[in-house]
mmCIF file of C-alpha atoms in Angstrom:
data_model
loop_
_atom_site.group_PDB
_atom_site.id
_atom_site.type_symbol
_atom_site.label_atom_id
_atom_site.label_comp_id
_atom_site.label_asym_id
_atom_site.label_seq_id
_atom_site.Cartn_x
_atom_site.Cartn_y
_atom_site.Cartn_z
ATOM 1 C CA MET A 588 58.671 66.358 10.291
ATOM 2 C CA ASP A 589 58.758 64.669 13.632
ATOM 3 C CA ASP A 590 59.296 60.983 15.024
ATOM 4 C CA TYR A 591 56.141 59.650 13.665
ATOM 5 C CA MET A 592 55.887 61.144 10.136
ATOM 6 C CA PHE A 593 56.590 58.502 7.290
ATOM 7 C CA THR A 594 57.469 55.847 9.892
ATOM 8 C CA LYS A 595 56.659 52.226 10.629
ATOM 9 C CA SER A 596 57.077 50.360 13.889
ATOM 10 C CA LYS A 597 59.555 47.479 13.982
ATOM 11 C CA PHE A 598 60.201 45.115 16.873
ATOM 12 C CA ASN A 599 63.923 45.022 18.036
ATOM 13 C CA LEU A 600 64.860 42.401 20.628
ATOM 14 C CA CYS A 601 67.295 44.673 22.369
ATOM 15 C CA VAL A 602 65.096 47.900 22.642
ATOM 16 C CA GLY A 603 61.507 46.687 21.809
ATOM 17 C CA TRP A 604 59.231 48.483 19.437
ATOM 18 C CA GLU A 605 60.931 51.370 17.478
ATOM 19 C CA ARG A 606 60.151 53.480 14.603
ATOM 20 C CA TYR A 607 62.111 53.666 11.378
ATOM 21 C CA LEU A 608 61.365 55.592 8.072
ATOM 22 C CA ASP A 609 59.355 53.899 5.506
ATOM 23 C CA ASN A 610 61.322 54.810 2.316
ATOM 24 C CA THR A 611 58.446 53.772 -0.092
ATOM 25 C CA ARG A 612 55.944 56.030 1.571
ATOM 26 C CA THR A 613 58.438 58.984 1.725
ATOM 27 C CA THR A 614 59.447 58.559 -1.949
ATOM 28 C CA ILE A 615 55.853 58.407 -3.046
ATOM 29 C CA PHE A 616 54.924 61.567 -1.016
ATOM 30 C CA LEU A 617 57.867 63.597 -2.259
ATOM 31 C CA GLN A 618 57.263 62.611 -5.832
ATOM 32 C CA LYS A 619 53.620 63.637 -5.782
ATOM 33 C CA THR A 620 53.712 66.659 -3.567
ATOM 34 C CA GLY A 621 57.459 67.705 -3.445
ATOM 35 C CA ARG A 622 56.957 70.419 -5.932
ATOM 36 C CA HIS A 623 54.474 72.115 -3.722
ATOM 37 C CA ILE A 624 56.138 72.083 -0.500
ATOM 38 C CA ARG A 625 57.182 75.653 0.641
ATOM 39 C CA ASN A 626 58.303 75.052 4.274
ATOM 40 C CA LEU A 627 60.286 72.288 5.836
ATOM 41 C CA ILE A 628 60.251 72.286 9.745
ATOM 42 C CA PHE A 629 62.193 69.581 11.362
ATOM 43 C CA LYS A 630 61.106 69.297 15.046
ATOM 44 C CA PRO A 631 63.544 67.663 17.665
ATOM 45 C CA MET A 632 63.576 64.014 17.011
ATOM 46 C CA ASN A 633 64.629 60.995 19.259
ATOM 47 C CA ASN A 634 65.602 58.962 16.042
ATOM 48 C CA LEU A 635 68.035 60.938 14.053
ATOM 49 C CA PHE A 636 68.377 58.050 11.660
ATOM 50 C CA SER A 637 64.938 58.644 10.319
ATOM 51 C CA LEU A 638 65.918 62.301 9.662
ATOM 52 C CA TYR A 639 69.181 60.958 7.903
ATOM 53 C CA GLN A 640 67.124 58.786 5.786
ATOM 54 C CA PHE A 641 64.634 61.370 4.842
ATOM 55 C CA LEU A 642 67.396 63.656 3.703
ATOM 56 C CA LYS A 643 69.052 60.845 1.776
ATOM 57 C CA THR A 644 65.888 60.152 0.001
ATOM 58 C CA ALA A 645 65.146 63.639 -0.776
ATOM 59 C CA LEU A 646 68.523 64.117 -2.201
ATOM 60 C CA MET A 647 68.216 61.000 -4.433
ATOM 61 C CA LEU A 648 64.945 62.280 -5.759
ATOM 62 C CA TYR A 649 66.351 65.692 -6.420
ATOM 63 C CA HIS A 650 69.040 64.226 -8.577
ATOM 64 C CA TYR A 651 66.407 62.053 -10.518
ATOM 65 C CA GLU A 652 63.644 64.560 -10.807
ATOM 66 C CA LYS A 653 64.995 68.157 -10.805
ATOM 67 C CA GLY A 654 61.713 69.756 -9.561
ATOM 68 C CA THR A 655 61.405 67.769 -6.307
ATOM 69 C CA LEU A 656 61.592 70.216 -3.348
ATOM 70 C CA GLY A 657 62.727 73.009 -5.793
ATOM 71 C CA ASN A 658 60.125 75.570 -4.317
ATOM 72 C CA VAL A 659 61.160 75.280 -0.640
ATOM 73 C CA THR A 660 61.705 78.798 0.751
ATOM 74 C CA SER A 661 61.927 78.127 4.473
ATOM 75 C CA ILE A 662 63.832 75.402 6.604
ATOM 76 C CA ARG A 663 63.637 75.237 10.234
ATOM 77 C CA LEU A 664 65.711 72.507 11.921
ATOM 78 C CA TYR A 665 65.730 72.040 15.626
ATOM 79 C CA PHE A 666 67.773 69.478 17.392
ATOM 80 C CA ALA A 667 67.027 68.351 20.799
ATOM 81 C CA VAL A 668 69.976 69.069 23.248
ATOM 82 C CA LYS A 669 70.404 66.383 25.882
ATOM 83 C CA LYS A 670 72.964 66.877 28.810
ATOM 84 C CA ILE A 671 74.208 64.197 30.687
ATOM 85 C CA GLY A 672 74.391 64.882 34.461
ATOM 86 C CA VAL A 673 74.812 68.249 36.018
ATOM 87 C CA LEU A 674 78.396 67.958 37.095
ATOM 88 C CA GLU A 675 79.809 66.579 34.092
ATOM 89 C CA ASP A 676 80.873 69.610 31.895
ATOM 90 C CA GLU A 677 81.141 69.700 28.143
ATOM 91 C CA LYS A 678 79.227 66.346 27.750
ATOM 92 C CA THR A 679 76.699 67.239 25.074
ATOM 93 C CA PHE A 680 75.373 65.236 22.263
ATOM 94 C CA GLY A 681 75.286 67.137 18.899
ATOM 95 C CA THR A 682 74.418 66.148 15.340
ATOM 96 C CA GLY A 683 77.101 63.656 14.067
ATOM 97 C CA GLY A 684 79.439 63.614 11.039
ATOM 98 C CA GLN A 685 77.137 61.796 8.381
ATOM 99 C CA MET A 686 74.011 63.567 9.485
ATOM 100 C CA LEU A 687 75.971 66.981 9.081
ATOM 101 C CA GLU A 688 77.339 65.971 5.601
ATOM 102 C CA LYS A 689 73.846 64.969 4.407
ATOM 103 C CA PHE A 690 72.242 68.339 5.757
ATOM 104 C CA GLN A 691 75.062 70.275 4.040
ATOM 105 C CA GLU A 692 74.269 68.499 0.586
ATOM 106 C CA PHE A 693 70.534 69.042 1.436
ATOM 107 C CA LEU A 694 70.998 72.868 1.973
ATOM 108 C CA GLY A 695 73.290 73.001 -1.149
ATOM 109 C CA ILE A 696 70.251 72.253 -3.393
ATOM 110 C CA MET A 697 67.928 74.751 -2.062
ATOM 111 C CA GLU A 698 68.135 77.574 -4.639
ATOM 112 C CA ASN A 699 65.064 79.516 -3.437
ATOM 113 C CA LEU A 700 65.712 79.445 0.188
ATOM 114 C CA GLN A 701 64.645 82.718 2.010
ATOM 115 C CA THR A 702 64.482 81.648 5.704
ATOM 116 C CA LEU A 703 67.121 79.276 7.311
ATOM 117 C CA ASP A 704 66.549 78.539 10.916
ATOM 118 C CA LEU A 705 69.231 76.200 12.735
ATOM 119 C CA ARG A 706 68.900 75.696 16.427
ATOM 120 C CA ASN A 707 71.031 73.658 18.976
ATOM 121 C CA PHE A 708 73.294 72.053 16.546
ATOM 122 C CA LEU A 709 76.224 72.305 18.982
ATOM 123 C CA LEU A 710 79.039 71.703 16.470
ATOM 124 C CA GLU A 711 82.638 71.446 17.154
ATOM 125 C CA VAL A 712 84.699 74.483 15.968
ATOM 126 C CA GLU A 713 86.189 72.631 13.122
ATOM 127 C CA ASP A 714 82.710 71.662 11.837
ATOM 128 C CA ALA A 715 81.370 75.251 11.818
ATOM 129 C CA PRO A 716 82.034 75.936 8.045
ATOM 130 C CA PHE A 717 79.233 73.663 7.039
ATOM 131 C CA LEU A 718 77.327 76.658 5.809
ATOM 132 C CA ASP A 719 79.765 77.154 2.878
ATOM 133 C CA GLN A 720 77.496 75.400 0.451
ATOM 134 C CA VAL A 721 74.386 77.560 1.416
ATOM 135 C CA CYS A 722 76.498 80.635 0.900
ATOM 136 C CA GLY A 723 77.206 79.617 -2.635
ATOM 137 C CA VAL A 724 73.662 78.706 -3.696
ATOM 138 C CA CYS A 725 71.629 81.181 -1.562
ATOM 139 C CA CYS A 726 73.812 84.403 -1.170
ATOM 140 C CA GLU A 727 71.237 86.570 -3.044
ATOM 141 C CA THR A 728 67.994 84.961 -2.029
ATOM 142 C CA LEU A 729 68.305 84.359 1.779
ATOM 143 C CA GLN A 730 66.307 87.144 3.754
ATOM 144 C CA THR A 731 66.109 85.576 7.270
ATOM 145 C CA LEU A 732 68.855 83.745 9.236
ATOM 146 C CA HIS A 733 68.646 82.198 12.653
ATOM 147 C CA LEU A 734 71.662 80.612 14.168
ATOM 148 C CA ILE A 735 70.962 79.769 17.795
ATOM 149 C CA ASN A 736 73.551 77.462 19.557
ATOM 150 C CA LEU A 737 75.236 76.609 16.260
ATOM 151 C CA THR A 738 78.735 75.768 18.036
ATOM 152 C CA ARG A 739 79.647 74.655 21.390
ATOM 153 C CA LYS A 740 82.464 77.118 21.808
ATOM 154 C CA PRO A 741 82.727 80.654 20.764
ATOM 155 C CA LYS A 742 83.626 81.012 16.979
ATOM 156 C CA THR A 743 83.535 83.933 14.683
ATOM 157 C CA LEU A 744 80.983 83.567 12.096
ATOM 158 C CA LEU A 745 81.420 85.470 8.704
ATOM 159 C CA TYR A 746 78.187 84.021 7.183
ATOM 160 C CA PRO A 747 75.950 87.005 7.861
ATOM 161 C CA GLY A 748 78.168 89.459 5.851
ATOM 162 C CA ILE A 749 77.952 87.031 2.633
ATOM 163 C CA PHE A 750 74.127 87.165 2.261
ATOM 164 C CA VAL A 751 73.490 90.480 0.565
ATOM 165 C CA ASN A 752 69.743 90.642 0.902
ATOM 166 C CA LEU A 753 69.557 89.403 4.565
ATOM 167 C CA ARG A 754 67.028 91.551 6.434
ATOM 168 C CA THR A 755 66.588 89.551 9.805
ATOM 169 C CA LEU A 756 69.564 88.097 11.700
ATOM 170 C CA TYR A 757 69.360 86.116 15.003
ATOM 171 C CA ILE A 758 72.695 84.852 16.387
ATOM 172 C CA SER A 759 73.460 83.371 19.739
ATOM 173 C CA PRO A 760 76.555 84.499 21.678
ATOM 174 C CA GLN A 761 78.414 81.327 20.699
#
């Protein structure tokens, strides 16, 4: 998924033309083809609200139609890291609270997940335990785990030890 998938253009007086998620198109797509999707790749997006709406729509459909996105085996989520200025230290924009909460719920319903690739989340240290639901659901199925720039500051991660069938592991020094 990128900035243009399932979106419409809408004119905003302050910003001009901007894209927003078309919930009807997304719902119809997920109802018809959600059972056949194996890989979800979320590329870096400028409009995180569209990603939030997609996750919210997918969760709603999962609760009403149990088979929707039930066969997803791989999730790759890349966030765009934007730094402000060269001299301003520690000014980095990360994911946000509600987005992180929806993504945590979304990962919690992925029972057949084999590959999880999370890059450039840049979480605060207190937000790092958001993978707890993944540990409870996918502790026996996850085989590949990539955690690149998960936290802004160094944090000990115990998640790799919980996944018993883990074969490939990539973790950045944070």
